[in-house]
C-alpha atoms as a printed R data frame, in Angstrom:
    type eleno elety resid chain resno       x      y      z
1   ATOM     1    CA   MET     A     1   0.003 -0.008  0.008
2   ATOM     2    CA   THR     A     2   1.316  3.424 -0.876
3   ATOM     3    CA   THR     A     3   0.657  6.639  0.913
4   ATOM     4    CA   GLU     A     4  -0.069  9.511 -1.426
5   ATOM     5    CA   GLN     A     5   1.107 12.924 -0.257
6   ATOM     6    CA   LEU     A     6  -0.764 16.092 -1.096
7   ATOM     7    CA   GLU     A     7   0.809 19.493 -0.783
8   ATOM     8    CA   THR     A     8  -1.886 21.903  0.265
9   ATOM     9    CA   GLU     A     9  -1.867 25.495  1.341
10  ATOM    10    CA   LEU     A    10  -4.383 26.265  4.032
11  ATOM    11    CA   VAL     A    11  -5.818 29.668  3.296
12  ATOM    12    CA   PRO     A    12  -7.383 31.515  6.206
13  ATOM    13    CA   ASP     A    13 -10.968 32.744  6.147
14  ATOM    14    CA   GLU     A    14 -12.947 34.504  8.858
15  ATOM    15    CA   THR     A    15 -13.143 31.306 10.960
16  ATOM    16    CA   GLU     A    16  -9.448 30.315 10.723
17  ATOM    17    CA   THR     A    17  -6.694 31.781 12.825
18  ATOM    18    CA   VAL     A    18  -3.638 30.455 11.002
19  ATOM    19    CA   SER     A    19  -2.303 29.704  7.583
20  ATOM    20    CA   SER     A    20   0.311 27.063  6.888
21  ATOM    21    CA   THR     A    21   1.663 24.791  4.192
22  ATOM    22    CA   GLN     A    22   1.433 21.180  5.293
23  ATOM    23    CA   SER     A    23   1.882 17.755  3.752
24  ATOM    24    CA   LEU     A    24  -1.268 15.679  4.214
25  ATOM    25    CA   SER     A    25  -2.352 12.244  3.149
26  ATOM    26    CA   CYS     A    26  -5.086 12.474  0.479
27  ATOM    27    CA   SER     A    27  -7.386 10.366  2.628
28  ATOM    28    CA   ILE     A    28  -7.192 12.912  5.469
29  ATOM    29    CA   VAL     A    29  -8.788 15.679  3.359
30  ATOM    30    CA   ASP     A    30 -11.260 13.374  1.656
31  ATOM    31    CA   TYR     A    31 -14.168 14.345  3.948
32  ATOM    32    CA   ARG     A    32 -17.593 12.715  3.997
33  ATOM    33    CA   ARG     A    33 -20.289 15.181  3.084
34  ATOM    34    CA   GLU     A    34 -23.734 14.910  4.687
35  ATOM    35    CA   ASN     A    35 -26.536 17.465  5.014
36  ATOM    36    CA   GLY     A    36 -24.280 20.306  3.840
37  ATOM    37    CA   ARG     A    37 -21.574 19.559  6.458
38  ATOM    38    CA   THR     A    38 -18.257 17.714  6.212
39  ATOM    39    CA   TYR     A    39 -17.039 14.948  8.534
40  ATOM    40    CA   HIS     A    40 -13.785 13.118  9.116
41  ATOM    41    CA   ARG     A    41 -13.267  9.955  7.104
42  ATOM    42    CA   TYR     A    42 -10.636  8.661  9.491
43  ATOM    43    CA   LYS     A    43 -12.428  5.758 11.163
44  ATOM    44    CA   ASP     A    44 -15.570  7.034  9.486
45  ATOM    45    CA   GLY     A    45 -18.531  7.459 11.816
46  ATOM    46    CA   LYS     A    46 -16.573  7.069 15.084
47  ATOM    47    CA   TYR     A    47 -16.457 10.799 15.742
48  ATOM    48    CA   ASN     A    48 -19.918 12.264 15.176
49  ATOM    49    CA   LEU     A    49 -19.244 15.993 14.970
50  ATOM    50    CA   PRO     A    50 -18.449 17.851 11.745
51  ATOM    51    CA   ASN     A    51 -15.044 19.287 10.813
52  ATOM    52    CA   ASP     A    52 -16.051 22.231  8.636
53  ATOM    53    CA   GLY     A    53 -15.637 26.001  9.089
54  ATOM    54    CA   LEU     A    54 -18.781 26.297 11.134
55  ATOM    55    CA   GLU     A    55 -17.495 23.653 13.592
56  ATOM    56    CA   ALA     A    56 -14.080 25.332 13.719
57  ATOM    57    CA   GLU     A    57 -15.791 28.591 14.632
58  ATOM    58    CA   ARG     A    58 -17.693 26.800 17.416
59  ATOM    59    CA   LEU     A    59 -14.508 25.221 18.762
60  ATOM    60    CA   ASN     A    60 -12.635 28.554 18.669
61  ATOM    61    CA   LEU     A    61 -15.533 30.206 20.515
62  ATOM    62    CA   GLN     A    62 -15.451 27.389 23.102
63  ATOM    63    CA   HIS     A    63 -11.689 28.077 23.544
64  ATOM    64    CA   HIS     A    64 -12.438 31.769 24.053
65  ATOM    65    CA   LEU     A    65 -15.068 30.902 26.686
66  ATOM    66    CA   PHE     A    66 -12.472 28.826 28.566
67  ATOM    67    CA   LEU     A    67 -10.061 31.819 28.429
68  ATOM    68    CA   LEU     A    68 -12.760 34.059 29.883
69  ATOM    69    CA   THR     A    69 -13.504 31.469 32.605
70  ATOM    70    CA   PHE     A    70  -9.786 31.042 33.501
71  ATOM    71    CA   ASP     A    71  -8.935 34.801 33.509
72  ATOM    72    CA   ASP     A    72  -7.073 34.554 30.176
73  ATOM    73    CA   SER     A    73  -5.060 31.522 31.241
74  ATOM    74    CA   LEU     A    74  -4.867 28.410 29.079
75  ATOM    75    CA   GLY     A    75  -5.409 26.207 32.136
76  ATOM    76    CA   LEU     A    76  -5.125 25.865 35.882
77  ATOM    77    CA   ALA     A    77  -2.222 23.385 36.153
78  ATOM    78    CA   PRO     A    78   1.225 24.800 37.110
79  ATOM    79    CA   PRO     A    79   2.614 24.634 33.531
80  ATOM    80    CA   ASN     A    80   0.203 27.507 32.737
81  ATOM    81    CA   LYS     A    81   1.668 29.834 35.326
82  ATOM    82    CA   ALA     A    82   3.902 32.680 34.264
83  ATOM    83    CA   LYS     A    83   7.607 31.743 33.855
84  ATOM    84    CA   SER     A    84   6.906 28.036 34.138
85  ATOM    85    CA   GLU     A    85   8.961 25.807 31.891
86  ATOM    86    CA   VAL     A    86   7.792 22.575 30.306
87  ATOM    87    CA   LYS     A    87   9.473 20.488 27.648
88  ATOM    88    CA   ARG     A    88   6.919 18.053 26.192
89  ATOM    89    CA   VAL     A    89   3.239 18.789 26.046
90  ATOM    90    CA   LEU     A    90   0.375 16.747 24.622
91  ATOM    91    CA   ASP     A    91  -3.031 18.294 23.845
92  ATOM    92    CA   LEU     A    92  -5.599 15.515 23.363
93  ATOM    93    CA   GLY     A    93  -8.606 16.132 21.093
94  ATOM    94    CA   THR     A    94  -7.025 19.342 19.925
95  ATOM    95    CA   GLY     A    95  -9.859 20.450 17.593
96  ATOM    96    CA   THR     A    96  -8.670 23.433 15.592
97  ATOM    97    CA   GLY     A    97  -5.304 23.422 17.388
98  ATOM    98    CA   ILE     A    98  -5.880 26.847 18.896
99  ATOM    99    CA   TRP     A    99  -5.003 25.760 22.466
100 ATOM   100    CA   ALA     A   100  -1.823 24.021 21.320
101 ATOM   101    CA   MET     A   101  -0.736 26.997 19.212
102 ATOM   102    CA   ASP     A   102  -1.408 29.442 22.063
103 ATOM   103    CA   PHE     A   103   0.495 27.244 24.486
104 ATOM   104    CA   GLY     A   104   3.389 26.920 21.998
105 ATOM   105    CA   ASP     A   105   3.517 30.717 21.668
106 ATOM   106    CA   GLU     A   106   3.597 31.130 25.492
107 ATOM   107    CA   HIS     A   107   6.205 28.370 25.964
108 ATOM   108    CA   PRO     A   108   8.896 28.570 23.253
109 ATOM   109    CA   GLU     A   109  11.008 26.124 25.337
110 ATOM   110    CA   ALA     A   110   8.436 23.366 24.838
111 ATOM   111    CA   HIS     A   111   9.408 20.678 22.259
112 ATOM   112    CA   PRO     A   112  12.657 21.436 20.768
113 ATOM   113    CA   THR     A   113   5.115 32.103 11.478
114 ATOM   114    CA   PHE     A   114   1.768 30.891 11.763
115 ATOM   115    CA   VAL     A   115   1.876 27.574 13.514
116 ATOM   116    CA   PRO     A   116   4.706 27.916 16.073
117 ATOM   117    CA   PRO     A   117   7.681 25.790 15.019
118 ATOM   118    CA   ASN     A   118   7.533 23.921 18.313
119 ATOM   119    CA   VAL     A   119   3.971 22.629 17.656
120 ATOM   120    CA   GLU     A   120   3.205 19.419 15.722
121 ATOM   121    CA   PHE     A   121  -0.182 17.935 14.866
122 ATOM   122    CA   PHE     A   122  -0.935 14.216 14.618
123 ATOM   123    CA   ILE     A   123  -4.137 12.572 13.487
124 ATOM   124    CA   ASP     A   124  -4.668  9.456 15.559
125 ATOM   125    CA   ASP     A   125  -7.285  7.503 17.490
126 ATOM   126    CA   ILE     A   126  -6.809  8.004 21.226
127 ATOM   127    CA   ASP     A   127  -8.787  4.807 21.877
128 ATOM   128    CA   GLU     A   128  -5.956  2.846 20.213
129 ATOM   129    CA   GLU     A   129  -2.513  2.130 21.653
130 ATOM   130    CA   TRP     A   130  -0.375  5.238 22.087
131 ATOM   131    CA   ASN     A   131   3.071  5.116 20.532
132 ATOM   132    CA   HIS     A   132   4.788  8.336 21.550
133 ATOM   133    CA   SER     A   133   8.588  8.469 21.435
134 ATOM   134    CA   ALA     A   134   8.905  9.811 24.986
135 ATOM   135    CA   PRO     A   135   6.605 10.684 27.930
136 ATOM   136    CA   PHE     A   136   5.169 14.162 28.451
137 ATOM   137    CA   ASP     A   137   5.528 16.771 31.190
138 ATOM   138    CA   TYR     A   138   1.989 18.112 30.711
139 ATOM   139    CA   ILE     A   139  -1.029 16.445 29.110
140 ATOM   140    CA   HIS     A   140  -4.048 18.653 28.437
141 ATOM   141    CA   SER     A   141  -7.520 17.262 27.643
142 ATOM   142    CA   ARG     A   142 -10.569 19.422 27.073
143 ATOM   143    CA   MET     A   143 -14.232 18.704 26.302
144 ATOM   144    CA   MET     A   144 -13.691 15.016 25.539
145 ATOM   145    CA   THR     A   145 -16.819 13.844 27.398
146 ATOM   146    CA   SER     A   146 -18.677 12.582 24.343
147 ATOM   147    CA   SER     A   147 -15.526 11.326 22.575
148 ATOM   148    CA   ILE     A   148 -14.178  8.824 25.106
149 ATOM   149    CA   GLY     A   149 -15.829  5.429 25.366
150 ATOM   150    CA   ASN     A   150 -13.661  4.008 28.149
151 ATOM   151    CA   TRP     A   151 -12.532  6.629 30.677
152 ATOM   152    CA   PRO     A   152 -10.507  4.265 32.906
153 ATOM   153    CA   ASP     A   153  -8.507  3.162 29.838
154 ATOM   154    CA   TYR     A   154  -8.125  6.757 28.657
155 ATOM   155    CA   LEU     A   155  -6.789  7.892 32.056
156 ATOM   156    CA   LYS     A   156  -4.436  4.887 32.230
157 ATOM   157    CA   LYS     A   157  -2.932  5.847 28.836
158 ATOM   158    CA   ILE     A   158  -2.540  9.396 30.017
159 ATOM   159    CA   TYR     A   159  -0.644  8.424 33.188
160 ATOM   160    CA   ASP     A   160   1.399  5.766 31.331
161 ATOM   161    CA   ASN     A   161   2.620  8.560 29.046
162 ATOM   162    CA   LEU     A   162   3.350 11.126 31.750
163 ATOM   163    CA   ASN     A   163   6.804 11.871 33.168
164 ATOM   164    CA   PRO     A   164   7.175 11.502 36.959
165 ATOM   165    CA   GLY     A   165   6.170 14.850 38.453
166 ATOM   166    CA   GLY     A   166   4.251 15.772 35.264
167 ATOM   167    CA   TYR     A   167   0.793 17.263 35.184
168 ATOM   168    CA   VAL     A   168  -2.575 16.216 33.708
169 ATOM   169    CA   GLU     A   169  -5.346 18.694 33.222
170 ATOM   170    CA   LEU     A   170  -8.858 17.581 32.307
171 ATOM   171    CA   GLN     A   171 -11.232 20.390 31.440
172 ATOM   172    CA   GLU     A   172 -14.782 19.050 31.092
173 ATOM   173    CA   ALA     A   173 -18.313 20.389 31.419
174 ATOM   174    CA   ASP     A   174 -21.454 18.618 32.511
175 ATOM   175    CA   LEU     A   175 -23.501 18.135 29.346
176 ATOM   176    CA   PHE     A   176 -26.723 17.630 31.329
177 ATOM   177    CA   LEU     A   177 -28.458 20.948 31.894
178 ATOM   178    CA   SER     A   178 -30.080 21.956 35.145
179 ATOM   179    CA   SER     A   179 -31.593 25.031 36.691
180 ATOM   180    CA   ASP     A   180 -31.411 26.300 40.241
181 ATOM   181    CA   ASP     A   181 -35.124 27.212 40.221
182 ATOM   182    CA   ALA     A   182 -36.470 23.963 38.708
183 ATOM   183    CA   THR     A   183 -37.780 25.749 35.586
184 ATOM   184    CA   LEU     A   184 -35.826 23.509 33.203
185 ATOM   185    CA   HIS     A   185 -37.781 20.280 32.786
186 ATOM   186    CA   PRO     A   186 -36.327 17.096 31.241
187 ATOM   187    CA   THR     A   187 -39.057 17.101 28.614
188 ATOM   188    CA   GLN     A   188 -38.052 20.493 27.202
189 ATOM   189    CA   PRO     A   189 -36.325 20.316 23.794
190 ATOM   190    CA   LEU     A   190 -32.678 20.882 24.695
191 ATOM   191    CA   PRO     A   191 -32.538 18.603 27.825
192 ATOM   192    CA   TYR     A   192 -34.514 15.977 25.915
193 ATOM   193    CA   CYS     A   193 -32.090 16.182 22.957
194 ATOM   194    CA   LEU     A   194 -29.100 15.755 25.309
195 ATOM   195    CA   LYS     A   195 -30.781 12.747 26.904
196 ATOM   196    CA   LEU     A   196 -31.223 11.159 23.481
197 ATOM   197    CA   ILE     A   197 -27.574 11.790 22.610
198 ATOM   198    CA   HIS     A   198 -26.464 10.265 25.913
199 ATOM   199    CA   HIS     A   199 -28.686  7.218 25.299
200 ATOM   200    CA   ARG     A   200 -27.224  6.830 21.795
201 ATOM   201    CA   ASP     A   201 -23.668  7.041 23.143
202 ATOM   202    CA   GLU     A   202 -24.392  4.264 25.674
203 ATOM   203    CA   THR     A   203 -25.650  1.852 22.983
């Protein structure tokens, strides 16, 4: 089997924050189209969210909301503190890569312009065996709730790939809505939709 390489220039639009020339396998950019949206073909159907410009905009907005929540910090773990130094960092489920690029800009010492030269992107399945060349000093995981099928296995892989004294940061949100005044009922459209998604994920 041969791997075809495609040289492509990523041109920014209003939803993109970077431009870069990258070498990609043709199969990586051969997206599945459905209902006017595009979806990853890598392990087709395993990840159920789209990968188009609208989704990138949502992910970048989500990143901005985390920055607002954390007082403009990329996280709460010590590697995010001013003047902290960290060598190897892994961002799991990186989405548009905005967190990794911001962290790379703030930590030029990490891992030996548009995309900082100290940032690399890999397309892989985190449910499969991890084959990294060396352990990490900081592993960051954000909003993976609906993407992880086996959390104990996921956490074991994280800790197996962490240097002694390293840090793990999991940033998650409860997907089940509630209200403090009991005005949000489970039969209302949004809570009901989330219940159906949760039921689907369990089957």
